[in-house]
PDB file of N, CA and C in Angstrom:
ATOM      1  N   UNK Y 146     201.840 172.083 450.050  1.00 59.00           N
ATOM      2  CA  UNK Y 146     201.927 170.907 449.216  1.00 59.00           C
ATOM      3  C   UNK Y 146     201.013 171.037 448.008  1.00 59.00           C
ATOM      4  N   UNK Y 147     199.424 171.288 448.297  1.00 65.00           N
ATOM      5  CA  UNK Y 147     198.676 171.428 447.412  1.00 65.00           C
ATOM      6  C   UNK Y 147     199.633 173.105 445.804  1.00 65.00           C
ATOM      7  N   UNK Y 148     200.069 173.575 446.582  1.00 70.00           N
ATOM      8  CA  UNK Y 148     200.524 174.575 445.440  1.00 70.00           C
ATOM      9  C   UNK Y 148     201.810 173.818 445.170  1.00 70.00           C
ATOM     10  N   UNK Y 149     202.528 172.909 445.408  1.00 60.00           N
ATOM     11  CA  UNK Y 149     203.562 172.377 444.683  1.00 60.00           C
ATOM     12  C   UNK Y 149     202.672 171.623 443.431  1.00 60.00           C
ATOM     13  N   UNK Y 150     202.622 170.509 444.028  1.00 60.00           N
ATOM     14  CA  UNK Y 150     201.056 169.837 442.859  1.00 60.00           C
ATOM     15  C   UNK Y 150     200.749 170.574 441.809  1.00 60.00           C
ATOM     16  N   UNK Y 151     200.416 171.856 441.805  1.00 62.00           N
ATOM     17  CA  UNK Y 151     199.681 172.306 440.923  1.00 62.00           C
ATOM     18  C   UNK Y 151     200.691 172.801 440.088  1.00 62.00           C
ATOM     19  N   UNK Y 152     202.088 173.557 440.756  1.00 63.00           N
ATOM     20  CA  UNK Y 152     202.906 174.076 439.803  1.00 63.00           C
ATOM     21  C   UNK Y 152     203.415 172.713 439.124  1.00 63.00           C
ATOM     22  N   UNK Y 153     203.711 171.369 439.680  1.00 61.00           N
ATOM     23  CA  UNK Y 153     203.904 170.198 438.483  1.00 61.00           C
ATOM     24  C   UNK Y 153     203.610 169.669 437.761  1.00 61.00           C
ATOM     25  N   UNK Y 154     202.056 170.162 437.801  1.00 59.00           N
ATOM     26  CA  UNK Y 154     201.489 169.461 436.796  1.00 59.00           C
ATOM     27  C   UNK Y 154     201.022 170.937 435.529  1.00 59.00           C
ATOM     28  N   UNK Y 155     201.429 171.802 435.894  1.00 58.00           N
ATOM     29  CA  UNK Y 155     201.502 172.787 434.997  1.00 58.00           C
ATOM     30  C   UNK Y 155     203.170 172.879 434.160  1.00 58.00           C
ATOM     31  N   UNK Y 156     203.734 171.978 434.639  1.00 58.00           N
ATOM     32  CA  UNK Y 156     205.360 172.105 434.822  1.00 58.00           C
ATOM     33  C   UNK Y 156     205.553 171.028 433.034  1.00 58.00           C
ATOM     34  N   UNK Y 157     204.589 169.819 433.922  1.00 56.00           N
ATOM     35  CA  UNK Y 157     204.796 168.804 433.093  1.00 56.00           C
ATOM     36  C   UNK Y 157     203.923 168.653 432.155  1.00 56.00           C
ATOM     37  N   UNK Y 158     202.106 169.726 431.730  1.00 54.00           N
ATOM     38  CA  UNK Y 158     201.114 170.159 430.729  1.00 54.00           C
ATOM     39  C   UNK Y 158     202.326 170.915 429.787  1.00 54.00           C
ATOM     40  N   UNK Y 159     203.259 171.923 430.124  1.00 56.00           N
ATOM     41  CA  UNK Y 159     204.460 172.818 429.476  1.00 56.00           C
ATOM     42  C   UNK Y 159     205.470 171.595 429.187  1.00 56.00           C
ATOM     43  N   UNK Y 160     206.057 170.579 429.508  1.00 57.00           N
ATOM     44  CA  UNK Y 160     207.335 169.999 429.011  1.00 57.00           C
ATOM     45  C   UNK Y 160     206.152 169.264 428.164  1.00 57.00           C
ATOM     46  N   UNK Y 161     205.214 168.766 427.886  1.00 57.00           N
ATOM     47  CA  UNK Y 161     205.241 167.673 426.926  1.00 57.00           C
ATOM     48  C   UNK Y 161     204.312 168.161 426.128  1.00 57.00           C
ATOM     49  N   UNK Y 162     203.406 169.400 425.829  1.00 54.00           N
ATOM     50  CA  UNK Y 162     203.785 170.404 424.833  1.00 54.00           C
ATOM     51  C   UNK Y 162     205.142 171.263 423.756  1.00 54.00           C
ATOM     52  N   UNK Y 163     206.082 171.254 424.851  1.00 55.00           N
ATOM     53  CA  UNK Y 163     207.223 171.421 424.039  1.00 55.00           C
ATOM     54  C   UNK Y 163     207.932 170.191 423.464  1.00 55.00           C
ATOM     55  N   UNK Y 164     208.433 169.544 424.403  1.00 58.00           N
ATOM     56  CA  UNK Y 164     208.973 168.392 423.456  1.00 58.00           C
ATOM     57  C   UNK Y 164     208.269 167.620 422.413  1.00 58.00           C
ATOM     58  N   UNK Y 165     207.250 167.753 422.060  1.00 61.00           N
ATOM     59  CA  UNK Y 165     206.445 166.956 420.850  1.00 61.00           C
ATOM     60  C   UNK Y 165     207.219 165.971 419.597  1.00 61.00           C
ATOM     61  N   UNK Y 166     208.598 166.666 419.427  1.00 66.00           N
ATOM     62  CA  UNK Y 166     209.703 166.396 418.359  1.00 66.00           C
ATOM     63  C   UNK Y 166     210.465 165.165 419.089  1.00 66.00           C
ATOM     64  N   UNK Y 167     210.383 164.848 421.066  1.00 66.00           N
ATOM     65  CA  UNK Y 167     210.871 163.718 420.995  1.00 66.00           C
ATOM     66  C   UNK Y 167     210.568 162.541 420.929  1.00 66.00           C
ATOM     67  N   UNK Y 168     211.336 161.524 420.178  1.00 71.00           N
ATOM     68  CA  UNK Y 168     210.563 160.145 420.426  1.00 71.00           C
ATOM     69  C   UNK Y 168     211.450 159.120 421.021  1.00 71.00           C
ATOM     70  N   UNK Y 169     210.912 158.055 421.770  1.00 73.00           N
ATOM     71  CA  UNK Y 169     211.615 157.085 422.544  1.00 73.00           C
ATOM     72  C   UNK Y 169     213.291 156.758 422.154  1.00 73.00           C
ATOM     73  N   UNK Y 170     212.838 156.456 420.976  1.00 77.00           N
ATOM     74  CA  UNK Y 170     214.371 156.159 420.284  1.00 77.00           C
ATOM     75  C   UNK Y 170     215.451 157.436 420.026  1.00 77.00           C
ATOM     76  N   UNK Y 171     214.855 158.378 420.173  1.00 75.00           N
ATOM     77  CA  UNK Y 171     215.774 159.519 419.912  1.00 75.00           C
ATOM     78  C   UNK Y 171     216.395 159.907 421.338  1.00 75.00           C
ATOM     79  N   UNK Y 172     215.416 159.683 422.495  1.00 77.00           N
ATOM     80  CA  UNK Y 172     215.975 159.487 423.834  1.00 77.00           C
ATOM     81  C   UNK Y 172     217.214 159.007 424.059  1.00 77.00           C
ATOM     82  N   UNK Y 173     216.465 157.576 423.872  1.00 84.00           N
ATOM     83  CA  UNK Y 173     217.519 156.449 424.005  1.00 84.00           C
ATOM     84  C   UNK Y 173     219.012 156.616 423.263  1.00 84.00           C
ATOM     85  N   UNK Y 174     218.694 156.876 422.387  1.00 86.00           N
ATOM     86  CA  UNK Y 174     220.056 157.695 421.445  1.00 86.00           C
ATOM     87  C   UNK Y 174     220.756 158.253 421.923  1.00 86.00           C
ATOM     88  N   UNK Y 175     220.094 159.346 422.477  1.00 84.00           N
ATOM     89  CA  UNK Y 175     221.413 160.197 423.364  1.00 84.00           C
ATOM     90  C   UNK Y 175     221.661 160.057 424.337  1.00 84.00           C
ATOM     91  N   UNK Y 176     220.362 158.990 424.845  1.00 85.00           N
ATOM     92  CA  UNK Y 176     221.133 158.718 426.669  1.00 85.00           C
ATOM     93  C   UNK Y 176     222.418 157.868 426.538  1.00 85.00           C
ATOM     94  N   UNK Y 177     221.811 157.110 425.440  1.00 89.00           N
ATOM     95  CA  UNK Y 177     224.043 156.033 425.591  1.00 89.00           C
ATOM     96  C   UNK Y 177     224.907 156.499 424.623  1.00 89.00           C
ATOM     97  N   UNK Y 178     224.400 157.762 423.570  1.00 90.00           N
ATOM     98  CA  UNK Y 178     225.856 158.777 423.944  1.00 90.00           C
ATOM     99  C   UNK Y 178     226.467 159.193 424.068  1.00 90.00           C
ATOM    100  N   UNK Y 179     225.661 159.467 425.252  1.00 86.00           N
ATOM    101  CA  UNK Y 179     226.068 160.466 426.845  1.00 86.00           C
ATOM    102  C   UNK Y 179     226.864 159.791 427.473  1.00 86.00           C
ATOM    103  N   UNK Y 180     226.278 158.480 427.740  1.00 86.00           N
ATOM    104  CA  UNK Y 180     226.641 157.494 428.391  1.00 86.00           C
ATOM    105  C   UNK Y 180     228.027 156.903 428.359  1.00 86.00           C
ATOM    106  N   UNK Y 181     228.101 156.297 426.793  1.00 90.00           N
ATOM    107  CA  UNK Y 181     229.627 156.139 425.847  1.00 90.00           C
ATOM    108  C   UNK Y 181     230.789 157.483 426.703  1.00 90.00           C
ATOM    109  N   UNK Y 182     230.239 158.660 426.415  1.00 90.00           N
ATOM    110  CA  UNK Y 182     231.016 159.545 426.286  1.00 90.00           C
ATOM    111  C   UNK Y 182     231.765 159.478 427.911  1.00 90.00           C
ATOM    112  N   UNK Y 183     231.245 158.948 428.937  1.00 85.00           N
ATOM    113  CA  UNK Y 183     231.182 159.133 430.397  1.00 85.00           C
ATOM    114  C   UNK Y 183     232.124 157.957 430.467  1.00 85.00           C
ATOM    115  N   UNK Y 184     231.923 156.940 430.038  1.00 87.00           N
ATOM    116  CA  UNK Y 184     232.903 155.578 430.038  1.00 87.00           C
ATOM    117  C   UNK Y 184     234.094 155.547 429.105  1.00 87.00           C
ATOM    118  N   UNK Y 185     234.268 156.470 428.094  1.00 91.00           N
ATOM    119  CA  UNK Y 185     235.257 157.091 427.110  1.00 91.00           C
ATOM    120  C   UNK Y 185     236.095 158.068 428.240  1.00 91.00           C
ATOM    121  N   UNK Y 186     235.523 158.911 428.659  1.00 88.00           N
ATOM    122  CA  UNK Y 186     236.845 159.701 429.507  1.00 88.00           C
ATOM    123  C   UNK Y 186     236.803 159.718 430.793  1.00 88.00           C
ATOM    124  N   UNK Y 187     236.517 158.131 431.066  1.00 85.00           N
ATOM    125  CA  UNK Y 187     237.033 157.424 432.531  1.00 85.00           C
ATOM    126  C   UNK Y 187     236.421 158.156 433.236  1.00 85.00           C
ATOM    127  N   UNK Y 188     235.270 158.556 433.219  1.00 81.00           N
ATOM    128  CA  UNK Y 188     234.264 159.037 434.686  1.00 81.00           C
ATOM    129  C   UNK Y 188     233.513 157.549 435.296  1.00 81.00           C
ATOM    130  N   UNK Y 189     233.607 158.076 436.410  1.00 73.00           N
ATOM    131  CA  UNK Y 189     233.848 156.551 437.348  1.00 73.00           C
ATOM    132  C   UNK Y 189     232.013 156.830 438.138  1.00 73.00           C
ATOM    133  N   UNK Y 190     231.683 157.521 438.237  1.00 71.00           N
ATOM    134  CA  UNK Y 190     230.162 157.956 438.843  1.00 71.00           C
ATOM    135  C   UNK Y 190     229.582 158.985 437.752  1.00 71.00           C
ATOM    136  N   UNK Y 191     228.333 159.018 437.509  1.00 66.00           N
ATOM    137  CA  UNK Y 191     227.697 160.518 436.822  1.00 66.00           C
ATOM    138  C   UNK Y 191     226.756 160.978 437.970  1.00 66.00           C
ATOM    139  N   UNK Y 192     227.151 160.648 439.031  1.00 68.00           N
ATOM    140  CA  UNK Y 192     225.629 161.652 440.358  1.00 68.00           C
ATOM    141  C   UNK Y 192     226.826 161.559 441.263  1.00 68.00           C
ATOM    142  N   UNK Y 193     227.025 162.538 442.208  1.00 62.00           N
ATOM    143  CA  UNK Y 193     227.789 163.294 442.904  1.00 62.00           C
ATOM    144  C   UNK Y 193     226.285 162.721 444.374  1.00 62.00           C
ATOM    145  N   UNK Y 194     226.417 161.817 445.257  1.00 61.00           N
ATOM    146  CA  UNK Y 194     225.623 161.468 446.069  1.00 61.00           C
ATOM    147  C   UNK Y 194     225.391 162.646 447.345  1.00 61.00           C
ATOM    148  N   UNK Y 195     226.765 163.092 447.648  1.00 60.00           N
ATOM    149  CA  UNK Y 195     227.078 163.808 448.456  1.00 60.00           C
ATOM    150  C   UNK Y 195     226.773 164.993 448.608  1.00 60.00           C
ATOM    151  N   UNK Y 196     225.981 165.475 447.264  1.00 63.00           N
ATOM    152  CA  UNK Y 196     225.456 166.953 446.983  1.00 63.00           C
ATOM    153  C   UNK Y 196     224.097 167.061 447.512  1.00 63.00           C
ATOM    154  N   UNK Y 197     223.698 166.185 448.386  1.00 66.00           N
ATOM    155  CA  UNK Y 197     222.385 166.041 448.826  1.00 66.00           C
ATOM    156  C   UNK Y 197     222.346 166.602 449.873  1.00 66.00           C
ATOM    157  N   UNK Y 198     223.634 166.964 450.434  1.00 64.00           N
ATOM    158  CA  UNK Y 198     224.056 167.452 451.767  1.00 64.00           C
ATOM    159  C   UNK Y 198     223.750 168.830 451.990  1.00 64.00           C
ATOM    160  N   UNK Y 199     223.172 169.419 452.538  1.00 64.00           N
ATOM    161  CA  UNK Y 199     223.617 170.657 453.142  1.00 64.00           C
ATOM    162  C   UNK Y 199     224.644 171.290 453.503  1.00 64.00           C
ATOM    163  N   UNK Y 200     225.030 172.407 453.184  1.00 68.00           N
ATOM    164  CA  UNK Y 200     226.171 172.925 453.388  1.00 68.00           C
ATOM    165  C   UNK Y 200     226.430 172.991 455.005  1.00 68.00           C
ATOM    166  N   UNK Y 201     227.408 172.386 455.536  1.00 67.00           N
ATOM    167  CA  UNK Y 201     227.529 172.082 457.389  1.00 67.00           C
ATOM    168  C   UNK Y 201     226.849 170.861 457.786  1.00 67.00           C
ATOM    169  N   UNK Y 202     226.413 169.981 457.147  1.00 68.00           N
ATOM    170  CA  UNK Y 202     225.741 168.951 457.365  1.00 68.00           C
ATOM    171  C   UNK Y 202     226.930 167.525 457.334  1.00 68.00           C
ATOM    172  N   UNK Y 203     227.050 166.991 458.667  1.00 67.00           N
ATOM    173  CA  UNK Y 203     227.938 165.931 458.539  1.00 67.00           C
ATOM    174  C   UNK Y 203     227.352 164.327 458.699  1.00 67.00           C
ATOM    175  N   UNK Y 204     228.282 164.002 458.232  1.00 64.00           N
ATOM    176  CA  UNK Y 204     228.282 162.387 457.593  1.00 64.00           C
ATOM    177  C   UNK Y 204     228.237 161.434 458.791  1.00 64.00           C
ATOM    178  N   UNK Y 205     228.157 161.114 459.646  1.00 60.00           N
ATOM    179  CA  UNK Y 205     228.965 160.039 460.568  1.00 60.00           C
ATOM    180  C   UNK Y 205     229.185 158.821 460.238  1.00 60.00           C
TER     181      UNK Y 205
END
């Protein structure tokens, strides 16, 4: 656990060094869209719930 920790917060010192160029509103911008674009060609879910599964792993 302790070496997960450390690789995330080295994970996330590296993502917000690189992204420096984003800002809230430019987010937001492309999250709806993304979003638009998902409700434009009739996608009915964007997360697949079921992929959480293990391969041989059943539902009851």
């Amino acid at each position: 656990m302790a070496a997960w920790i450390r690789s995330y917060r080295s994970c996330r010192w590296a993502w917000s060094s690189w992204d420096t160029g984003l800002r809230r509103t430019s987010s937001s911008a492309s999250a709806l869209v993304g979003l638009a674009e998902l409700m434009l060609s009739g996608c009915t879910t964007a997360a697949d719930h079921l992929y959480i599964y293990p391969n041989g792993c059943r539902i009851d």
